[in-house]
Amino acid sequence: NSNIKSVESNLSSNKEKLDEILEEYNSKVAEAETRTSKINQLFNEVNAYKAELQELQSAHDLKVRRDSLITQCKTIAIELGQLESTLNEFTIEEQSRKSKHRAIDNQIQKLNDINNQKMENLRRYERDTYNAVEWLRKNKGMFRGEVLEPFQLIINVPNTANAKFIESIISRNDRKAFIFERSDDLNLFMKELRDKQKLNINAVIAP
């Protein structure tokens, strides 16, 4: 049961992390767009100052206004530098976030591929159990307690040696048994599938 809950917890945690990453990413994109708009506004102000500088005729006014424009341009240059630095930091963060996103996607896809392969093997070699799994996924609302699919579907053992060890200590019937929290749910399940649908399946109560 602890292995089963760990797998379910990891999947749930990965999905929550993915949602958090996407939310943070969207926030950063909006922030970057605001900064880009500010940069464009600053560039427009610089161009306006340049145009105004060219129109000044009075030598005195020109010097005063020129000094003011130079100061303003320096201030704008500093702001531009700060914005560019922030945007560079955002780009690095975005790349890191995308990398984490891809890693989580790959992990989820890998788990999905493994689960699909397990279901295909079940369909080929244990058709009754396969049909029972499909039925359970559509009718879980009928049961009052927790119902787990067969052990061979919900546990992932990447190491071949460990997988063979588990197969040696857990019988085939136990590996394909459905696990119930409540005895009344187990009885209902067996009545629907073994008695009515004549499926050769196995079910047990969780210890």
mmCIF file of C-alpha atoms in Angstrom:
data_model
loop_
_atom_site.group_PDB
_atom_site.id
_atom_site.type_symbol
_atom_site.label_atom_id
_atom_site.label_comp_id
_atom_site.label_asym_id
_atom_site.label_seq_id
_atom_site.Cartn_x
_atom_site.Cartn_y
_atom_site.Cartn_z
ATOM 1 C CA ASN A 1 0.000 0.000 0.000
ATOM 2 C CA SER A 2 2.845 2.428 0.771
ATOM 3 C CA ASN A 3 4.352 1.861 -2.708
ATOM 4 C CA ILE A 4 0.940 2.461 -4.311
ATOM 5 C CA LYS A 5 0.331 5.663 -2.359
ATOM 6 C CA SER A 6 3.873 6.837 -3.182
ATOM 7 C CA VAL A 7 3.274 6.432 -6.925
ATOM 8 C CA GLU A 8 -0.074 8.260 -6.687
ATOM 9 C CA SER A 9 1.496 11.004 -4.557
ATOM 10 C CA ASN A 10 4.371 11.480 -7.037
ATOM 11 C CA LEU A 11 1.930 11.831 -9.957
ATOM 12 C CA SER A 12 -0.200 14.341 -8.016
ATOM 13 C CA SER A 13 2.909 16.289 -6.912
ATOM 14 C CA ASN A 14 4.216 16.419 -10.493
ATOM 15 C CA LYS A 15 0.897 17.780 -11.768
ATOM 16 C CA GLU A 16 0.794 20.412 -8.999
ATOM 17 C CA LYS A 17 4.378 21.456 -9.800
ATOM 18 C CA LEU A 18 3.496 21.700 -13.472
ATOM 19 C CA ASP A 19 0.499 23.964 -12.668
ATOM 20 C CA GLU A 20 2.712 26.169 -10.457
ATOM 21 C CA ILE A 21 5.399 26.422 -13.170
ATOM 22 C CA LEU A 22 2.829 27.374 -15.817
ATOM 23 C CA GLU A 23 1.250 30.009 -13.544
ATOM 24 C CA GLU A 24 4.624 31.541 -12.698
ATOM 25 C CA TYR A 25 5.671 31.430 -16.351
ATOM 26 C CA ASN A 26 2.528 33.321 -17.457
ATOM 27 C CA SER A 27 3.159 35.933 -14.765
ATOM 28 C CA LYS A 28 6.752 36.419 -15.938
ATOM 29 C CA VAL A 29 5.633 36.743 -19.571
ATOM 30 C CA ALA A 30 3.181 39.504 -18.595
ATOM 31 C CA GLU A 31 5.959 41.220 -16.617
ATOM 32 C CA ALA A 32 8.330 41.006 -19.591
ATOM 33 C CA GLU A 33 5.707 42.516 -21.902
ATOM 34 C CA THR A 34 5.274 45.445 -19.491
ATOM 35 C CA ARG A 35 9.037 46.008 -19.427
ATOM 36 C CA THR A 36 9.237 45.849 -23.210
ATOM 37 C CA SER A 37 6.498 48.475 -23.428
ATOM 38 C CA LYS A 38 8.458 50.669 -21.009
ATOM 39 C CA ILE A 39 11.607 50.304 -23.150
ATOM 40 C CA ASN A 40 9.684 51.352 -26.277
ATOM 41 C CA GLN A 41 8.280 54.343 -24.395
ATOM 42 C CA LEU A 42 11.775 55.395 -23.296
ATOM 43 C CA PHE A 43 13.102 55.099 -26.843
ATOM 44 C CA ASN A 44 10.235 57.289 -28.060
ATOM 45 C CA GLU A 45 11.108 59.879 -25.412
ATOM 46 C CA VAL A 46 14.750 59.897 -26.554
ATOM 47 C CA ASN A 47 13.679 60.462 -30.162
ATOM 48 C CA ALA A 48 11.360 63.260 -29.044
ATOM 49 C CA TYR A 49 14.227 64.899 -27.127
ATOM 50 C CA LYS A 50 16.474 64.663 -30.180
ATOM 51 C CA ALA A 51 13.823 66.278 -32.379
ATOM 52 C CA GLU A 52 13.283 69.031 -29.820
ATOM 53 C CA LEU A 53 17.042 69.644 -29.609
ATOM 54 C CA GLN A 54 17.216 70.264 -33.342
ATOM 55 C CA GLU A 55 14.422 72.867 -33.183
ATOM 56 C CA LEU A 56 16.042 75.039 -30.497
ATOM 57 C CA GLN A 57 17.463 78.324 -31.912
ATOM 58 C CA SER A 58 18.630 80.379 -28.988
ATOM 59 C CA ALA A 59 22.227 79.634 -27.971
ATOM 60 C CA HIS A 60 21.378 80.094 -24.295
ATOM 61 C CA ASP A 61 18.225 78.063 -24.463
ATOM 62 C CA LEU A 62 20.071 75.492 -26.505
ATOM 63 C CA LYS A 63 22.761 75.043 -23.850
ATOM 64 C CA VAL A 64 20.286 74.843 -20.977
ATOM 65 C CA ARG A 65 17.988 72.547 -22.829
ATOM 66 C CA ARG A 66 20.917 70.474 -24.104
ATOM 67 C CA ASP A 67 22.258 69.948 -20.599
ATOM 68 C CA SER A 68 18.780 68.959 -19.419
ATOM 69 C CA LEU A 69 18.388 66.528 -22.313
ATOM 70 C CA ILE A 70 21.801 65.028 -21.672
ATOM 71 C CA THR A 71 20.870 64.427 -18.032
ATOM 72 C CA GLN A 72 17.554 62.908 -19.030
ATOM 73 C CA CYS A 73 19.231 60.715 -21.657
ATOM 74 C CA LYS A 74 21.713 59.457 -19.057
ATOM 75 C CA THR A 75 18.837 58.620 -16.717
ATOM 76 C CA ILE A 76 17.061 56.805 -19.521
ATOM 77 C CA ALA A 77 20.256 54.912 -20.398
ATOM 78 C CA ILE A 78 20.539 53.736 -16.785
ATOM 79 C CA GLU A 79 16.896 52.624 -16.772
ATOM 80 C CA LEU A 80 17.402 50.817 -20.081
ATOM 81 C CA GLY A 81 20.422 49.011 -18.678
ATOM 82 C CA GLN A 82 18.464 47.934 -15.627
ATOM 83 C CA LEU A 83 15.554 46.741 -17.750
ATOM 84 C CA GLU A 84 17.839 44.807 -20.087
ATOM 85 C CA SER A 85 19.525 43.171 -17.094
ATOM 86 C CA THR A 86 16.130 42.196 -15.687
ATOM 87 C CA LEU A 87 15.031 40.830 -19.050
ATOM 88 C CA ASN A 88 18.214 38.755 -19.273
ATOM 89 C CA GLU A 89 17.476 37.332 -15.821
ATOM 90 C CA PHE A 90 13.927 36.570 -16.927
ATOM 91 C CA THR A 91 15.228 34.799 -20.045
ATOM 92 C CA ILE A 92 17.473 32.595 -17.905
ATOM 93 C CA GLU A 93 14.612 31.855 -15.499
ATOM 94 C CA GLU A 94 12.282 31.105 -18.419
ATOM 95 C CA GLN A 95 14.769 28.654 -19.924
ATOM 96 C CA SER A 96 15.169 26.918 -16.557
ATOM 97 C CA ARG A 97 11.389 26.780 -16.134
ATOM 98 C CA LYS A 98 10.932 25.334 -19.613
ATOM 99 C CA SER A 99 13.577 22.720 -18.856
ATOM 100 C CA LYS A 100 11.762 21.698 -15.654
ATOM 101 C CA HIS A 101 8.474 21.703 -17.550
ATOM 102 C CA ARG A 102 9.908 19.384 -20.198
ATOM 103 C CA ALA A 103 11.340 17.075 -17.527
ATOM 104 C CA ILE A 104 7.953 16.774 -15.825
ATOM 105 C CA ASP A 105 6.229 16.242 -19.188
ATOM 106 C CA ASN A 106 8.733 13.526 -20.042
ATOM 107 C CA GLN A 107 8.203 11.834 -16.688
ATOM 108 C CA ILE A 108 4.432 11.908 -17.072
ATOM 109 C CA GLN A 109 4.694 10.650 -20.660
ATOM 110 C CA LYS A 110 7.008 7.864 -19.544
ATOM 111 C CA LEU A 111 4.531 6.794 -16.866
ATOM 112 C CA ASN A 112 1.704 6.947 -19.394
ATOM 113 C CA ASP A 113 3.703 4.839 -21.868
ATOM 114 C CA ILE A 114 4.450 2.268 -19.174
ATOM 115 C CA ASN A 115 0.800 2.135 -18.094
ATOM 116 C CA ASN A 116 -0.393 1.830 -21.693
ATOM 117 C CA GLN A 117 2.059 -1.016 -22.306
ATOM 118 C CA LYS A 118 0.883 -2.779 -19.160
ATOM 119 C CA MET A 119 -2.729 -2.451 -20.277
ATOM 120 C CA GLU A 120 -1.854 -3.798 -23.718
ATOM 121 C CA ASN A 121 -0.113 -6.808 -22.167
ATOM 122 C CA LEU A 122 -3.130 -7.343 -19.954
ATOM 123 C CA ARG A 123 -5.446 -7.158 -22.960
ATOM 124 C CA ARG A 124 -3.392 -9.799 -24.781
ATOM 125 C CA TYR A 125 -2.722 -12.270 -22.007
ATOM 126 C CA GLU A 126 -5.310 -11.620 -19.268
ATOM 127 C CA ARG A 127 -8.392 -10.500 -21.189
ATOM 128 C CA ASP A 128 -10.828 -11.030 -18.313
ATOM 129 C CA THR A 129 -8.704 -8.912 -15.974
ATOM 130 C CA TYR A 130 -8.355 -6.277 -18.710
ATOM 131 C CA ASN A 131 -12.132 -6.112 -19.179
ATOM 132 C CA ALA A 132 -12.572 -5.850 -15.402
ATOM 133 C CA VAL A 133 -10.128 -2.909 -15.241
ATOM 134 C CA GLU A 134 -11.970 -1.111 -18.045
ATOM 135 C CA TRP A 135 -15.281 -1.712 -16.256
ATOM 136 C CA LEU A 136 -13.902 -0.491 -12.920
ATOM 137 C CA ARG A 137 -12.593 2.758 -14.436
ATOM 138 C CA LYS A 138 -16.084 3.506 -15.729
ATOM 139 C CA ASN A 139 -17.941 2.474 -12.575
ATOM 140 C CA LYS A 140 -15.786 3.496 -9.595
ATOM 141 C CA GLY A 141 -18.650 5.627 -8.301
ATOM 142 C CA MET A 142 -20.531 2.460 -7.390
ATOM 143 C CA PHE A 143 -18.157 1.743 -4.505
ATOM 144 C CA ARG A 144 -18.101 3.307 -1.065
ATOM 145 C CA GLY A 145 -14.435 2.656 -0.240
ATOM 146 C CA GLU A 146 -11.136 2.749 -2.125
ATOM 147 C CA VAL A 147 -10.646 0.228 -4.904
ATOM 148 C CA LEU A 148 -7.195 -0.355 -6.410
ATOM 149 C CA GLU A 149 -6.437 -1.874 -9.757
ATOM 150 C CA PRO A 150 -4.278 -5.011 -9.889
ATOM 151 C CA PHE A 151 -0.815 -4.748 -8.363
ATOM 152 C CA GLN A 152 0.877 -5.357 -11.724
ATOM 153 C CA LEU A 153 -0.691 -2.164 -13.116
ATOM 154 C CA ILE A 154 -0.071 0.281 -10.281
ATOM 155 C CA ILE A 155 3.495 -0.617 -9.281
ATOM 156 C CA ASN A 156 6.485 0.388 -11.397
ATOM 157 C CA VAL A 157 9.780 -1.429 -10.841
ATOM 158 C CA PRO A 158 12.381 -0.119 -13.317
ATOM 159 C CA ASN A 159 15.107 -2.510 -12.145
ATOM 160 C CA THR A 160 14.730 -5.895 -13.873
ATOM 161 C CA ALA A 161 16.278 -7.833 -10.996
ATOM 162 C CA ASN A 162 13.884 -6.234 -8.509
ATOM 163 C CA ALA A 163 10.940 -6.901 -10.809
ATOM 164 C CA LYS A 164 11.853 -10.596 -11.027
ATOM 165 C CA PHE A 165 12.255 -10.750 -7.246
ATOM 166 C CA ILE A 166 8.766 -9.303 -6.768
ATOM 167 C CA GLU A 167 7.369 -11.806 -9.261
ATOM 168 C CA SER A 168 9.023 -14.613 -7.315
ATOM 169 C CA ILE A 169 7.422 -13.657 -3.993
ATOM 170 C CA ILE A 170 3.978 -12.558 -5.259
ATOM 171 C CA SER A 171 1.887 -15.140 -7.044
ATOM 172 C CA ARG A 172 0.386 -14.465 -10.456
ATOM 173 C CA ASN A 173 -3.141 -14.482 -9.038
ATOM 174 C CA ASP A 174 -2.188 -11.959 -6.375
ATOM 175 C CA ARG A 175 -0.476 -9.714 -8.939
ATOM 176 C CA LYS A 176 -3.665 -9.487 -10.986
ATOM 177 C CA ALA A 177 -6.016 -9.217 -7.985
ATOM 178 C CA PHE A 178 -8.136 -6.120 -7.399
ATOM 179 C CA ILE A 179 -7.671 -4.681 -3.922
ATOM 180 C CA PHE A 180 -10.664 -3.486 -1.892
ATOM 181 C CA GLU A 181 -10.904 -1.464 1.276
ATOM 182 C CA ARG A 182 -14.418 -2.693 2.087
ATOM 183 C CA SER A 183 -15.807 -6.222 1.929
ATOM 184 C CA ASP A 184 -19.233 -5.042 0.706
ATOM 185 C CA ASP A 185 -17.544 -3.357 -2.264
ATOM 186 C CA LEU A 186 -15.633 -6.556 -3.015
ATOM 187 C CA ASN A 187 -18.860 -8.581 -2.943
ATOM 188 C CA LEU A 188 -20.578 -6.103 -5.274
ATOM 189 C CA PHE A 189 -17.614 -6.184 -7.652
ATOM 190 C CA MET A 190 -17.529 -9.970 -7.813
ATOM 191 C CA LYS A 191 -21.302 -10.163 -8.264
ATOM 192 C CA GLU A 192 -21.217 -7.745 -11.203
ATOM 193 C CA LEU A 193 -18.183 -9.173 -12.977
ATOM 194 C CA ARG A 194 -17.679 -12.781 -11.953
ATOM 195 C CA ASP A 195 -21.328 -13.781 -11.534
ATOM 196 C CA LYS A 196 -23.058 -11.626 -14.147
ATOM 197 C CA GLN A 197 -20.313 -11.187 -16.748
ATOM 198 C CA LYS A 198 -18.627 -14.564 -16.082
ATOM 199 C CA LEU A 199 -15.151 -13.011 -15.900
ATOM 200 C CA ASN A 200 -12.353 -15.062 -14.354
ATOM 201 C CA ILE A 201 -10.960 -12.469 -11.917
ATOM 202 C CA ASN A 202 -9.469 -12.281 -8.450
ATOM 203 C CA ALA A 203 -10.089 -9.734 -5.669
ATOM 204 C CA VAL A 204 -8.852 -9.355 -2.085
ATOM 205 C CA ILE A 205 -9.400 -7.150 0.941
ATOM 206 C CA ALA A 206 -6.508 -4.829 1.765
ATOM 207 C CA PRO A 207 -4.670 -5.988 4.901
#
